[in-house]
Structure formats: C-alpha cells, structure tokens
Tab-separated table of C-alpha atoms and ligand atoms in Angstrom:
chain	number	residue	atom	x	y	z
A	4	MET	CA	-32.291	-8.146	-20.495
A	5	GLU	CA	-30.616	-6.788	-23.591
A	6	ILE	CA	-27.292	-4.994	-23.163
A	7	ASP	CA	-27.002	-1.639	-24.918
A	8	ASP	CA	-23.953	-0.167	-26.617
A	9	LEU	CA	-22.550	3.184	-25.678
A	10	GLY	CA	-23.308	4.559	-29.161
A	11	ASP	CA	-22.867	8.319	-29.279
A	12	TRP	CA	-23.692	8.809	-25.582
A	13	ARG	CA	-20.955	10.471	-23.558
A	14	ARG	CA	-21.094	11.377	-19.905
A	15	THR	CA	-21.777	15.104	-19.512
A	16	HIS	CA	-21.366	15.164	-15.715
A	17	TYR	CA	-20.090	13.080	-12.864
A	18	THR	CA	-22.761	12.418	-10.241
A	19	ALA	CA	-20.921	14.657	-7.782
A	20	ASP	CA	-21.272	17.564	-10.221
A	21	ILE	CA	-25.052	17.264	-10.356
A	22	THR	CA	-26.195	20.142	-8.152
A	23	PRO	CA	-29.542	21.944	-7.681
A	24	GLU	CA	-28.128	24.831	-9.762
A	25	LEU	CA	-28.431	22.586	-12.844
A	26	ASP	CA	-32.241	22.436	-12.389
A	27	GLY	CA	-33.941	21.935	-15.752
A	28	GLN	CA	-30.768	20.983	-17.627
A	29	GLU	CA	-30.420	17.764	-19.629
A	30	VAL	CA	-27.470	15.614	-18.521
A	31	ILE	CA	-25.996	12.181	-19.156
A	32	VAL	CA	-24.618	10.325	-16.144
A	33	MET	CA	-23.080	6.839	-16.073
A	34	GLY	CA	-22.290	4.430	-13.288
A	35	TRP	CA	-23.512	1.520	-11.200
A	36	ILE	CA	-26.739	1.061	-9.282
A	37	ARG	CA	-25.878	1.240	-5.630
A	38	GLU	CA	-29.428	0.895	-4.372
A	39	ILE	CA	-32.863	0.552	-5.887
A	40	ARG	CA	-36.181	1.033	-4.129
A	41	ASP	CA	-39.639	0.566	-5.554
A	42	LEU	CA	-42.367	2.390	-3.632
A	43	GLY	CA	-45.202	1.569	-6.044
A	44	GLY	CA	-45.786	4.338	-8.508
A	45	ILE	CA	-42.304	5.724	-7.933
A	46	ARG	CA	-38.879	4.109	-8.143
A	47	PHE	CA	-35.607	5.454	-6.697
A	48	ILE	CA	-32.129	4.511	-7.907
A	49	VAL	CA	-28.921	5.573	-6.224
A	50	LEU	CA	-26.413	5.809	-9.061
A	51	GLN	CA	-22.734	5.729	-8.152
A	52	ASP	CA	-19.716	6.648	-10.232
A	53	ARG	CA	-16.101	7.107	-9.211
A	54	LEU	CA	-16.724	10.524	-7.704
A	55	GLY	CA	-19.998	10.130	-5.866
A	56	LYS	CA	-23.692	9.322	-5.957
A	57	VAL	CA	-26.897	10.886	-7.201
A	58	GLN	CA	-30.542	9.964	-6.886
A	59	ILE	CA	-32.440	8.972	-10.020
A	60	THR	CA	-36.175	9.362	-9.486
A	61	ILE	CA	-38.610	7.531	-11.742
A	62	PRO	CA	-42.273	8.589	-11.189
A	63	GLU	CA	-44.371	6.162	-13.278
A	64	SER	CA	-46.710	8.848	-14.478
A	65	LYS	CA	-44.014	11.188	-15.754
A	66	VAL	CA	-41.474	8.922	-17.418
A	67	ASP	CA	-41.374	7.661	-20.992
A	68	GLU	CA	-42.731	4.112	-21.359
A	69	GLU	CA	-39.506	2.598	-22.714
A	70	ALA	CA	-37.434	4.084	-19.856
A	71	LEU	CA	-40.005	2.836	-17.377
A	72	ARG	CA	-39.889	-0.683	-18.826
A	73	LYS	CA	-36.094	-0.742	-18.607
A	74	SER	CA	-36.041	0.626	-15.076
A	75	SER	CA	-38.361	-2.123	-13.866
A	76	SER	CA	-35.842	-4.855	-14.667
A	77	LEU	CA	-32.815	-3.186	-13.061
A	78	HIS	CA	-30.872	-4.576	-10.114
A	79	ARG	CA	-28.167	-3.448	-7.745
A	80	GLN	CA	-24.717	-3.226	-9.383
A	81	ASP	CA	-26.075	-3.082	-12.948
A	82	CYS	CA	-24.070	-0.595	-15.003
A	83	ILE	CA	-26.318	2.022	-16.609
A	84	ALA	CA	-26.355	5.353	-18.380
A	85	ILE	CA	-29.140	7.863	-17.804
A	86	LYS	CA	-30.093	10.735	-20.040
A	87	GLY	CA	-32.417	12.923	-18.029
A	88	ILE	CA	-33.403	16.267	-16.599
A	89	VAL	CA	-31.947	17.585	-13.344
A	90	ARG	CA	-34.456	18.723	-10.742
A	91	GLY	CA	-33.768	20.538	-7.508
A	92	MET	CA	-35.572	18.533	-4.808
A	93	GLU	CA	-35.146	19.353	-1.146
A	94	LYS	CA	-36.022	15.861	0.061
A	95	ALA	CA	-33.421	14.141	-2.146
A	96	PRO	CA	-29.836	13.594	-0.946
A	97	ARG	CA	-27.781	16.762	-1.702
A	98	GLY	CA	-31.081	18.419	-2.701
A	99	VAL	CA	-31.074	17.156	-6.268
A	100	GLU	CA	-32.373	14.324	-8.445
A	101	ILE	CA	-32.475	13.318	-12.099
A	102	ILE	CA	-35.709	12.366	-13.900
A	103	PRO	CA	-34.724	9.991	-16.742
A	104	LYS	CA	-35.815	10.428	-20.331
A	105	GLU	CA	-33.819	7.492	-21.638
A	106	ILE	CA	-31.950	4.635	-19.986
A	107	LYS	CA	-29.159	2.466	-21.403
A	108	VAL	CA	-28.291	-0.792	-19.685
A	109	LEU	CA	-24.547	-1.164	-20.290
A	110	GLY	CA	-23.659	-4.095	-18.039
A	111	ILE	CA	-25.687	-6.555	-16.034
A	112	ALA	CA	-24.952	-7.833	-12.523
A	113	LYS	CA	-25.886	-11.456	-11.911
A	114	HIS	CA	-27.888	-11.983	-8.729
A	115	PRO	CA	-27.561	-13.115	-6.012
A	116	LEU	CA	-24.252	-11.207	-5.691
A	117	PRO	CA	-21.604	-13.001	-3.599
A	118	ILE	CA	-21.214	-10.104	-1.148
A	119	ASP	CA	-23.148	-7.057	-0.046
A	120	VAL	CA	-21.134	-4.063	-1.235
A	121	THR	CA	-22.874	-1.743	1.206
A	122	GLY	CA	-21.235	-3.728	4.010
A	123	ARG	CA	-24.567	-3.999	5.853
A	124	THR	CA	-24.209	-7.778	5.711
A	125	PRO	CA	-20.550	-8.232	6.634
A	126	ALA	CA	-18.632	-11.030	4.921
A	127	ASP	CA	-15.567	-13.019	5.880
A	128	ILE	CA	-12.279	-11.745	4.389
A	129	ASP	CA	-11.855	-14.852	2.201
A	130	VAL	CA	-15.354	-14.528	0.751
A	131	ARG	CA	-14.588	-10.879	0.069
A	132	LEU	CA	-11.248	-11.641	-1.581
A	133	ASP	CA	-12.822	-14.332	-3.773
A	134	ALA	CA	-15.155	-11.633	-5.117
A	135	ARG	CA	-12.481	-8.952	-4.946
A	136	VAL	CA	-13.555	-6.869	-7.954
A	137	LEU	CA	-16.971	-6.449	-6.395
A	138	ASP	CA	-15.534	-5.985	-2.911
A	139	LEU	CA	-13.349	-3.138	-4.185
A	140	ARG	CA	-16.529	-1.180	-4.927
A	141	SER	CA	-17.351	-0.860	-1.235
A	142	ASP	CA	-16.904	2.540	0.422
A	143	ARG	CA	-14.325	0.958	2.708
A	144	SER	CA	-12.175	-0.381	-0.137
A	145	GLN	CA	-12.572	2.818	-2.138
A	146	ALA	CA	-11.304	4.792	0.865
A	147	ILE	CA	-8.312	2.485	1.378
A	148	PHE	CA	-7.191	2.657	-2.244
A	149	LYS	CA	-7.692	6.410	-2.485
A	150	ILE	CA	-5.409	6.773	0.538
A	151	ARG	CA	-2.925	4.359	-1.034
A	152	HIS	CA	-2.894	6.486	-4.181
A	153	VAL	CA	-2.367	9.684	-2.200
A	154	VAL	CA	0.508	8.076	-0.261
A	155	LEU	CA	2.261	6.960	-3.445
A	156	GLU	CA	1.801	10.367	-5.028
A	157	ALA	CA	3.086	12.148	-1.891
A	158	THR	CA	6.083	9.810	-1.675
A	159	ARG	CA	7.054	10.412	-5.294
A	160	ASN	CA	6.657	14.178	-4.890
A	161	PHE	CA	8.700	14.204	-1.697
A	162	LEU	CA	11.578	12.087	-3.011
A	163	SER	CA	11.644	13.760	-6.392
A	164	LYS	CA	11.849	17.190	-4.753
A	165	ARG	CA	14.806	15.973	-2.720
A	166	GLY	CA	16.661	15.029	-5.882
A	167	PHE	CA	16.060	11.270	-5.921
A	168	LEU	CA	15.841	9.619	-9.321
A	169	GLU	CA	13.125	7.001	-9.766
A	170	VAL	CA	14.525	3.699	-11.030
A	171	ASN	CA	13.178	0.246	-11.862
A	172	THR	CA	15.443	-2.710	-11.216
A	173	PRO	CA	14.928	-6.299	-12.449
A	174	LYS	CA	12.505	-8.513	-10.616
A	175	ILE	CA	13.782	-11.687	-12.261
A	176	ILE	CA	17.225	-12.376	-10.904
A	177	ALA	CA	19.860	-15.031	-11.562
A	178	SER	CA	20.844	-16.153	-8.090
A	179	ALA	CA	19.377	-16.312	-4.625
A	180	THR	CA	21.587	-13.447	-3.581
A	181	GLU	CA	20.765	-11.691	-0.359
A	182	GLY	CA	20.183	-14.618	1.934
A	183	GLY	CA	17.644	-14.262	4.704
A	184	ALA	CA	14.165	-14.484	3.240
A	185	ALA	CA	13.268	-17.450	1.055
A	186	LEU	CA	12.919	-16.744	-2.662
A	187	PHE	CA	10.536	-18.034	-5.287
A	188	PRO	CA	12.283	-19.981	-8.037
A	189	VAL	CA	11.009	-19.455	-11.580
A	190	ILE	CA	11.671	-21.431	-14.729
A	191	TYR	CA	13.619	-19.088	-16.993
A	192	PHE	CA	14.009	-20.841	-20.362
A	193	GLU	CA	16.590	-23.584	-19.684
A	194	ARG	CA	17.668	-22.156	-16.352
A	195	GLU	CA	16.414	-21.519	-12.877
A	196	ALA	CA	15.930	-17.910	-11.857
A	197	PHE	CA	14.298	-16.204	-8.870
A	198	LEU	CA	11.855	-13.417	-8.104
A	199	ALA	CA	13.684	-10.545	-6.378
A	200	GLN	CA	13.174	-10.262	-2.621
A	201	SER	CA	14.269	-6.593	-2.758
A	202	PRO	CA	16.189	-4.185	-5.011
A	203	GLN	CA	18.924	-3.945	-2.367
A	204	LEU	CA	22.016	-4.807	-4.412
A	205	TYR	CA	20.946	-2.961	-7.552
A	206	LYS	CA	20.029	0.216	-5.706
A	207	GLU	CA	23.402	0.217	-3.946
A	208	GLU	CA	25.204	-0.235	-7.274
A	209	LEU	CA	23.199	2.571	-8.878
A	210	ILE	CA	24.384	5.233	-6.454
A	211	ILE	CA	27.704	5.137	-8.329
A	212	ASP	CA	25.759	6.390	-11.330
A	213	PHE	CA	23.008	8.542	-9.824
A	214	GLU	CA	23.932	9.190	-6.147
A	215	LYS	CA	20.290	9.304	-4.984
A	216	VAL	CA	17.817	6.715	-6.248
A	217	TYR	CA	14.436	5.411	-5.254
A	218	GLU	CA	12.269	2.569	-6.429
A	219	ILE	CA	8.649	1.762	-5.741
A	220	GLY	CA	8.191	-1.792	-6.879
A	221	PRO	CA	7.187	-5.324	-5.967
A	222	ALA	CA	9.233	-7.516	-3.645
A	223	TYR	CA	8.660	-11.261	-3.400
A	224	ARG	CA	9.150	-13.342	-0.276
A	225	ALA	CA	8.369	-17.021	0.020
A	226	GLU	CA	6.986	-16.306	3.479
A	227	LYS	CA	5.803	-19.378	5.296
A	228	SER	CA	4.527	-17.194	8.138
A	229	HIS	CA	0.822	-16.728	7.546
A	230	THR	CA	0.179	-13.554	9.553
A	231	ARG	CA	-1.933	-10.430	9.204
A	232	ARG	CA	1.147	-8.392	8.256
A	233	HIS	CA	2.928	-10.739	5.804
A	234	ILE	CA	2.154	-11.329	2.145
A	235	THR	CA	4.324	-12.932	-0.504
A	236	GLU	CA	4.176	-9.998	-2.928
A	237	PHE	CA	4.355	-6.518	-1.464
A	238	ILE	CA	5.375	-3.079	-2.659
A	239	SER	CA	8.653	-1.834	-1.301
A	240	ILE	CA	9.553	1.856	-1.262
A	241	ASP	CA	13.334	1.805	-1.428
A	242	ILE	CA	15.849	4.623	-1.340
A	243	GLU	CA	19.621	4.650	-1.461
A	244	GLU	CA	21.823	7.714	-1.111
A	245	ALA	CA	25.560	8.333	-1.499
A	246	PHE	CA	27.771	10.253	0.968
A	247	VAL	CA	25.419	9.890	3.967
A	248	THR	CA	24.986	7.633	7.006
A	249	ALA	CA	22.111	5.935	8.801
A	250	GLU	CA	21.254	9.043	10.824
A	251	ASP	CA	20.844	11.110	7.645
A	252	VAL	CA	18.467	8.637	6.027
A	253	MET	CA	16.565	8.190	9.296
A	254	ARG	CA	15.889	11.911	9.198
A	255	LEU	CA	14.716	11.563	5.614
A	256	ALA	CA	12.415	8.671	6.610
A	257	GLU	CA	10.859	10.535	9.514
A	258	GLU	CA	10.349	13.658	7.421
A	259	LEU	CA	8.655	11.515	4.786
A	260	MET	CA	6.401	9.963	7.455
A	261	GLN	CA	5.464	13.414	8.725
A	262	PHE	CA	4.809	14.654	5.185
A	263	ILE	CA	2.666	11.640	4.282
A	264	CYS	CA	0.591	11.902	7.470
A	265	ARG	CA	0.037	15.605	6.823
A	266	VAL	CA	-1.001	15.052	3.186
A	267	VAL	CA	-3.338	12.164	4.040
A	268	ARG	CA	-4.982	14.217	6.780
A	269	GLU	CA	-5.494	17.079	4.364
A	270	LYS	CA	-6.501	15.227	1.216
A	271	CYS	CA	-8.350	12.193	2.601
A	272	LYS	CA	-10.727	13.645	5.202
A	273	GLU	CA	-13.770	11.844	3.783
A	274	GLU	CA	-11.906	8.567	3.387
A	275	LEU	CA	-10.645	8.672	6.982
A	276	GLU	CA	-14.207	9.330	8.081
A	277	VAL	CA	-15.465	6.278	6.164
A	278	LEU	CA	-12.761	4.213	7.882
A	279	ASN	CA	-13.468	5.867	11.220
A	280	HIS	CA	-9.745	6.454	11.611
A	281	ASN	CA	-7.597	9.341	12.720
A	282	VAL	CA	-4.078	10.042	11.473
A	283	GLU	CA	-1.808	11.969	13.793
A	284	VAL	CA	1.034	14.015	12.337
A	285	PRO	CA	4.157	12.905	14.258
A	286	LYS	CA	6.402	15.455	15.922
A	287	LEU	CA	10.057	15.164	14.957
A	288	PRO	CA	12.542	13.851	15.790
A	289	LEU	CA	10.950	10.457	16.410
A	290	LYS	CA	12.056	8.537	19.464
A	291	ARG	CA	15.219	6.481	18.933
A	292	LEU	CA	15.392	3.435	21.203
A	293	THR	CA	18.597	1.413	21.213
A	294	TYR	CA	18.391	-2.356	21.049
A	295	ASP	CA	19.795	-2.427	24.617
A	296	GLU	CA	17.056	-0.078	25.830
A	297	VAL	CA	14.462	-2.318	24.184
A	298	LEU	CA	15.883	-5.336	26.041
A	299	ASP	CA	15.722	-3.371	29.319
A	300	GLU	CA	12.136	-2.292	28.692
A	301	LEU	CA	11.121	-5.824	27.806
A	302	ARG	CA	12.840	-7.211	30.904
A	303	GLU	CA	10.761	-4.832	33.001
A	304	LEU	CA	7.684	-6.170	31.253
A	305	GLY	CA	8.717	-9.707	32.191
A	306	ILE	CA	10.177	-10.712	28.801
A	307	LYS	CA	13.809	-11.760	29.196
A	308	LEU	CA	15.970	-11.886	26.065
A	309	GLU	CA	19.681	-12.651	25.781
A	310	TRP	CA	21.760	-9.933	24.138
A	311	GLY	CA	21.999	-10.807	20.437
A	312	GLU	CA	18.629	-12.541	20.308
A	313	ASP	CA	16.065	-11.308	17.796
A	314	ILE	CA	12.946	-9.709	19.265
A	315	PRO	CA	10.036	-12.152	19.056
A	316	THR	CA	6.547	-11.040	17.995
A	317	MET	CA	5.241	-11.085	21.560
A	318	GLY	CA	8.167	-8.803	22.504
A	319	TYR	CA	7.160	-6.358	19.773
A	320	ARG	CA	3.542	-6.521	20.891
A	321	ALA	CA	4.541	-5.630	24.446
A	322	LEU	CA	6.790	-2.842	23.168
A	323	GLY	CA	3.990	-1.485	20.984
A	324	LYS	CA	1.787	-0.997	24.048
A	325	VAL	CA	4.428	1.279	25.595
A	326	HIS	CA	5.241	3.022	22.291
A	327	PRO	CA	1.956	3.150	20.364
A	328	TYR	CA	3.147	5.397	17.529
A	329	PHE	CA	6.317	5.816	15.425
A	330	TYR	CA	9.792	5.144	16.850
A	331	PHE	CA	13.138	3.853	15.650
A	332	ILE	CA	15.089	0.931	17.053
A	333	ILE	CA	18.805	1.546	16.516
A	334	ASP	CA	22.138	-0.042	17.470
A	335	TRP	CA	21.102	-3.576	16.532
A	336	PRO	CA	23.579	-6.406	17.051
A	337	THR	CA	25.472	-6.789	13.774
A	338	ARG	CA	24.673	-10.507	13.573
A	339	LEU	CA	20.933	-9.783	13.416
A	340	LYS	CA	21.339	-7.579	10.361
A	341	PRO	CA	22.064	-8.494	6.715
A	342	PHE	CA	25.669	-8.619	5.476
A	343	TYR	CA	25.465	-5.217	3.781
A	344	ILE	CA	24.733	-3.310	7.013
A	345	LYS	CA	27.815	-1.561	8.383
A	346	PRO	CA	29.211	-2.604	11.779
A	347	LYS	CA	30.149	0.370	13.967
A	348	ASP	CA	33.793	1.373	13.676
A	349	ASP	CA	34.322	1.548	17.448
A	350	ASN	CA	32.316	-1.597	18.265
A	351	PRO	CA	31.758	-4.017	15.377
A	352	GLU	CA	29.356	-6.141	17.447
A	353	ILE	CA	26.825	-3.336	17.004
A	354	SER	CA	25.608	-2.218	13.603
A	355	GLU	CA	24.485	1.026	12.023
A	356	GLY	CA	21.208	-0.637	11.064
A	357	PHE	CA	17.799	0.618	12.189
A	358	ASP	CA	14.147	-0.297	12.045
A	359	LEU	CA	11.303	2.187	11.852
A	360	MET	CA	8.458	0.917	13.976
A	361	TRP	CA	4.836	1.855	14.311
A	362	SER	CA	3.478	0.429	17.537
A	363	TRP	CA	4.415	-3.272	17.304
A	364	ILE	CA	4.759	-3.397	13.507
A	365	GLU	CA	7.974	-2.890	11.557
A	366	ILE	CA	7.330	-0.335	8.828
A	367	ALA	CA	10.860	0.030	7.441
A	368	SER	CA	14.417	-1.031	7.920
A	369	GLY	CA	17.671	0.493	6.774
A	370	GLY	CA	21.125	1.555	7.734
A	371	THR	CA	24.566	2.651	6.710
A	372	ARG	CA	25.920	0.145	4.179
A	373	VAL	CA	29.311	-1.498	4.045
A	374	HIS	CA	31.113	0.300	1.216
A	375	LYS	CA	34.540	-1.334	1.526
A	376	LYS	CA	34.862	-4.434	-0.620
A	377	ASP	CA	37.107	-6.385	1.811
A	378	LEU	CA	34.735	-5.927	4.704
A	379	LEU	CA	31.753	-6.810	2.530
A	380	MET	CA	33.398	-10.097	1.492
A	381	LYS	CA	34.201	-10.861	5.121
A	382	ARG	CA	30.583	-10.169	6.159
A	383	LEU	CA	29.260	-12.320	3.318
A	384	LYS	CA	31.343	-15.276	4.451
A	385	GLU	CA	30.383	-14.759	8.100
A	386	GLN	CA	26.754	-15.143	7.058
A	387	GLY	CA	27.475	-18.337	5.137
A	388	LEU	CA	27.068	-16.728	1.699
A	389	HIS	CA	29.395	-17.273	-1.239
A	390	PRO	CA	31.252	-14.281	-2.713
A	391	GLU	CA	31.181	-16.026	-6.157
A	392	SER	CA	27.406	-15.624	-6.321
A	393	PHE	CA	27.903	-11.887	-5.771
A	394	LYS	CA	30.392	-11.482	-8.605
A	395	TYR	CA	28.656	-8.564	-10.327
A	396	HIS	CA	27.731	-6.829	-7.115
A	397	LEU	CA	31.304	-7.050	-5.795
A	398	GLN	CA	32.590	-5.872	-9.176
A	399	SER	CA	30.725	-2.587	-8.727
A	400	PHE	CA	32.825	-1.970	-5.614
A	401	ASP	CA	35.811	-1.671	-7.977
A	402	TYR	CA	34.221	1.333	-9.702
A	403	GLY	CA	34.564	3.837	-6.855
A	404	MET	CA	31.788	2.891	-4.424
A	405	PRO	CA	31.006	5.875	-2.162
A	406	PRO	CA	29.897	5.565	1.469
A	407	HIS	CA	26.108	5.277	1.399
A	408	ALA	CA	22.952	4.496	3.332
A	409	GLY	CA	19.325	3.726	2.601
A	410	TRP	CA	16.092	2.128	3.689
A	411	ALA	CA	13.059	0.170	2.541
A	412	ILE	CA	9.520	0.939	3.634
A	413	GLY	CA	6.805	-1.678	3.238
A	414	LEU	CA	4.034	0.280	1.517
A	415	GLU	CA	1.239	-1.989	2.748
A	416	ARG	CA	2.394	-1.815	6.370
A	417	LEU	CA	2.370	1.967	6.076
A	418	ILE	CA	-1.130	1.908	4.590
A	419	MET	CA	-2.320	-0.318	7.472
A	420	MET	CA	-1.070	2.347	9.860
A	421	LEU	CA	-2.742	5.156	7.905
A	422	THR	CA	-6.087	3.398	7.513
A	423	GLY	CA	-6.348	1.476	10.782
A	424	ILE	CA	-6.853	-1.736	8.780
A	425	LYS	CA	-5.662	-4.779	10.712
A	426	ASN	CA	-5.241	-7.322	7.912
A	427	ILE	CA	-2.653	-6.459	5.252
A	428	ARG	CA	-4.686	-8.325	2.609
A	429	GLU	CA	-7.327	-5.591	2.692
A	430	VAL	CA	-4.870	-2.925	1.551
A	431	VAL	CA	-3.682	-4.893	-1.512
A	432	LEU	CA	-5.851	-5.128	-4.620
A	433	PHE	CA	-5.232	-8.819	-5.254
A	434	PRO	CA	-3.210	-10.167	-2.322
A	435	ARG	CA	-0.893	-13.150	-2.538
A	436	ASP	CA	-0.062	-15.329	0.417
A	437	ARG	CA	0.938	-18.932	1.011
A	438	PHE	CA	-2.608	-20.123	0.416
A	439	ARG	CA	-3.917	-17.530	-2.017
A	440	LEU	CA	-2.817	-17.229	-5.629
A	441	THR	CA	-6.194	-16.153	-7.071
A	442	PRO	CA	-8.002	-14.036	-8.109
B	510	ATP	P1	9.458	-8.824	9.173
B	510	ATP	O1	10.503	-9.055	10.229
B	510	ATP	O2	8.291	-8.000	9.647
B	510	ATP	O3	9.045	-10.075	8.462
B	510	ATP	P2	11.639	-8.147	7.467
B	510	ATP	O4	12.661	-7.871	8.523
B	510	ATP	O5	11.695	-9.427	6.728
B	510	ATP	O6	10.163	-7.921	8.067
B	510	ATP	P3	12.823	-6.315	5.597
B	510	ATP	O7	13.497	-7.384	4.835
B	510	ATP	O8	13.633	-5.464	6.487
B	510	ATP	O9	11.628	-6.957	6.441
B	510	ATP	O10	11.948	-5.448	4.570
B	510	ATP	C1	11.716	-4.056	4.693
B	510	ATP	C2	10.243	-3.738	4.921
B	510	ATP	O11	9.436	-4.409	3.977
B	510	ATP	C3	9.715	-4.194	6.273
B	510	ATP	O12	9.977	-3.238	7.263
B	510	ATP	C4	8.229	-4.309	5.994
B	510	ATP	O13	7.599	-3.047	6.077
B	510	ATP	C5	8.192	-4.757	4.567
B	510	ATP	N1	7.984	-6.220	4.467
B	510	ATP	C6	8.909	-7.183	4.591
B	510	ATP	N2	8.389	-8.411	4.412
B	510	ATP	C7	7.071	-8.216	4.172
B	510	ATP	C8	5.979	-9.086	3.881
B	510	ATP	N3	6.138	-10.408	3.798
B	510	ATP	N4	4.760	-8.545	3.671
B	510	ATP	C9	4.597	-7.208	3.720
B	510	ATP	N5	5.581	-6.333	3.980
B	510	ATP	C10	6.805	-6.812	4.202
C-alpha cells in the first residue's frame, strides 16, 4: 500500500471531541486503527488518538470509490487520517460516527504484530518489553504513564509552592563516592568516570546556596538483585532543606504523599478504572515505627533478628501484611545508614535516618544529615571510605554548612503503589536491568 503525505491536511478535532452535536459537519481526524470489522457491505473502524476513540463507518454504497478501495486494505494499528462527515447514530459508541469522504494512509503496521494491544491475548512481560513502543499503546500502559505524568506534575507543583528550587546535578561523576550501591563505570576520554547513584552530595552542598532544593532525575545502580522492584536506572525525587531535621522533612514527605494520592484520585479516575485500582488518601500523621518496634513485631511473627541487623526481604514482607499502607521506620541503627546520616546526640548508636514504607516496599529514605565536618570525616572512615575522595564535598563544609535534612523517593516505586502494578518494569518506558539494555 502506498503511504500518503500529510499535505495540507490538519486535524480539526480529536476523536473525543466528535459528539452528536457536530452532526453534518465535515471534520478531519487522525490516529491509529484500534479495531477493524468487515460485515460485508459495511466496514467499521475504531480510530484512536491520544484523547480517545471514535467509530468510522464505511457503508459500501455511500462512500467514494477511492476511499472504499483504501479502506479495504487497512489493518489494525495502521496510522490514518479521515476527512469525513459526522453523523449522530444511536447505535454507535458515544452515539456518533464519521462517514469518510477521503482517507489518507500515513503509516503502515506490519502484520502479524508481535503483541495484541487490546490485551485480549495476554503476553509475557519480556515479549511486551521487546515490542515496547507498541505495548505502550495499550490502555493499561496509557493509564500508567498518564498517572506517572500527573504524579510528576503534582510533585513539582507541591515542592515549588513550598519554596524549593528545582536543580539538575551531574550524572557523570569522577569518583565512586557514596559507597553502598555499586556504580557503573564509564569511559570518560582518557579517564574512568561513573554514573551517579544519587544526587546526595551535590544536593547537600547546594543548600548553602539555595537552602531548599529538589531534583527529579535519573539514578544509576549496578544492582545485581534481579527483583520486581529493582532496576538499574530509576528516577529519584530528591529534596534537601537547610535549618530542619528529619522530623520536619518526614512531615513534608507525608504531606506530599497525601497530596499526590488526592490529585491522582481526582485527575485519574478513568485510568484507575482501567487498572482496576483504588488509591486511598492517607490520614496524617503516618505511623512511625521505631526499628526496635519492628524487631519486636517480627519476633512475634517468628522472625528473630539481632539488634543492628538489616531487615531481610522476608521480614519486610511479613511487616507489610501487618502494615499494608504507608508508615515510617525511624531510629535505625547508625551502622545501617550511610555516613551522611546523623547519629543521635544522646545515643550515637541510633541514627536520625528514616525510611518511608508502603506495605513491604521501601518508597523513600532520608534523615537529618551530619553537618559538622569532623564528625563527617569520622563517619566516612568508620565506613571504610577515604576522605581524600570526598575532597570537594568536604570543602563545602568550610563554607558555612547549615544543619539540614532531606530524602529521596523512588518515583517508580511510588507509581507501583499508585497503579497497583507489581513489576517495576511496567512503570518505566524503557526499563534497564541486569539483563535488559534494549530497546
Ligand atoms: P532497596 O533497599 O529497596 O534496594 P535502597 O536502600 O538501596 O533501596 P536508597 O539508596 O535509600 O535505596 O534510595 C532511595 C529510594 O530510591 C528507595 O527508597 C527506592 O524508592 C528507590 N530505589 C533505590 N534503588 C532502586 C532501584 N534499584 N530501583 C528502583 N528504585 C530504587
């Protein structure tokens, strides 16, 4: 089939704007064929664009010969433009249809398609990800990414209103600074560099200049763990604020969670329906469980952990059954937290670090930061890190570093919670994990 050019055709209406009130009017609509049915003598096309769908009805006896010829060679997922007349028709979906006068075929879909976008024939996640561009056209994917958009927009509005400045810090960094997670090395001209695992050090430095900053950007982790909640490239929503402590930023985090849930409930009703998912707006304040209380609860559930031990996944799973929604875990042993988390003044074994949990999944972590240079150097050494590799970061502590606190939310984990999607890969356009680097 020949592919047409757009020429002077311009869309006059989105499909969703085609209503029975337009009866008799000539319109141009553009989009993809979602379904096509030939009933002999009459052909029906469901045309979909980014805002909705409309029925195109092609009665053989009433349509121009050229349009009829073109319509007979169309397939699902072909991209077309229709110039036609709107007709109010009770039997059609939304009570309206378009009778074409002219058809342009703008893009052809090669059949058989690798997956069924309607989802009627379900496909394995890897098959779907291999054909991701097509998979993203499904109602399910469209709903997920609309919600993701709304969450990002709500987050920016919320933080901006609270006086946070949006920043972008480098993602190519000189040394494997923070410790903890493994980094990806990159070849940087004649040197080795790394992809940033988080904006932690930069955002702390920037509070000297801006007091309240946030960044929404990629974070890279050479995660060996191949789980349904880990990917190697995720989006981190980071904030850092001067002159506050962990409790202040926990309040900010829970208010943001409440705001996001409220906005998603309001703005994404249809999407939540497609996903068959309900979002509850949490009541504040969220529960704050201490690490010691978590150990006690787990002991009662038959999981015995020594004080100072990290909580294993099966511990979190058990905890998530008792606490199925949002809660914080506070008062973590200092040794389980990164060097920049402040130990408590009255008991340095315990830190001012916290995690924000949703059921068994960690959504965010944060805390009061160490703002005294001596203590920071001591903590670095205790964790086996070398102060020399933190030269520039430590230098910033000589420029009047204020007390500060902050957190990082994993955007994809939050979206999993808001959509009910169980595999993190589904809420990322083109996910990266240990085994997947394409498409
Ligand atoms: P986890 O213990 O679940 O691996 P973490 O303790 O390594 O997470 P942090 O370094 O505290 O995570 O990062 C802050 C947030 O970033 C986490 O709460 C989580 O929401 C998100 N996050 C961290 N690693 C990943 C990952 N590999 N994939 C997706 N999100 C992640």
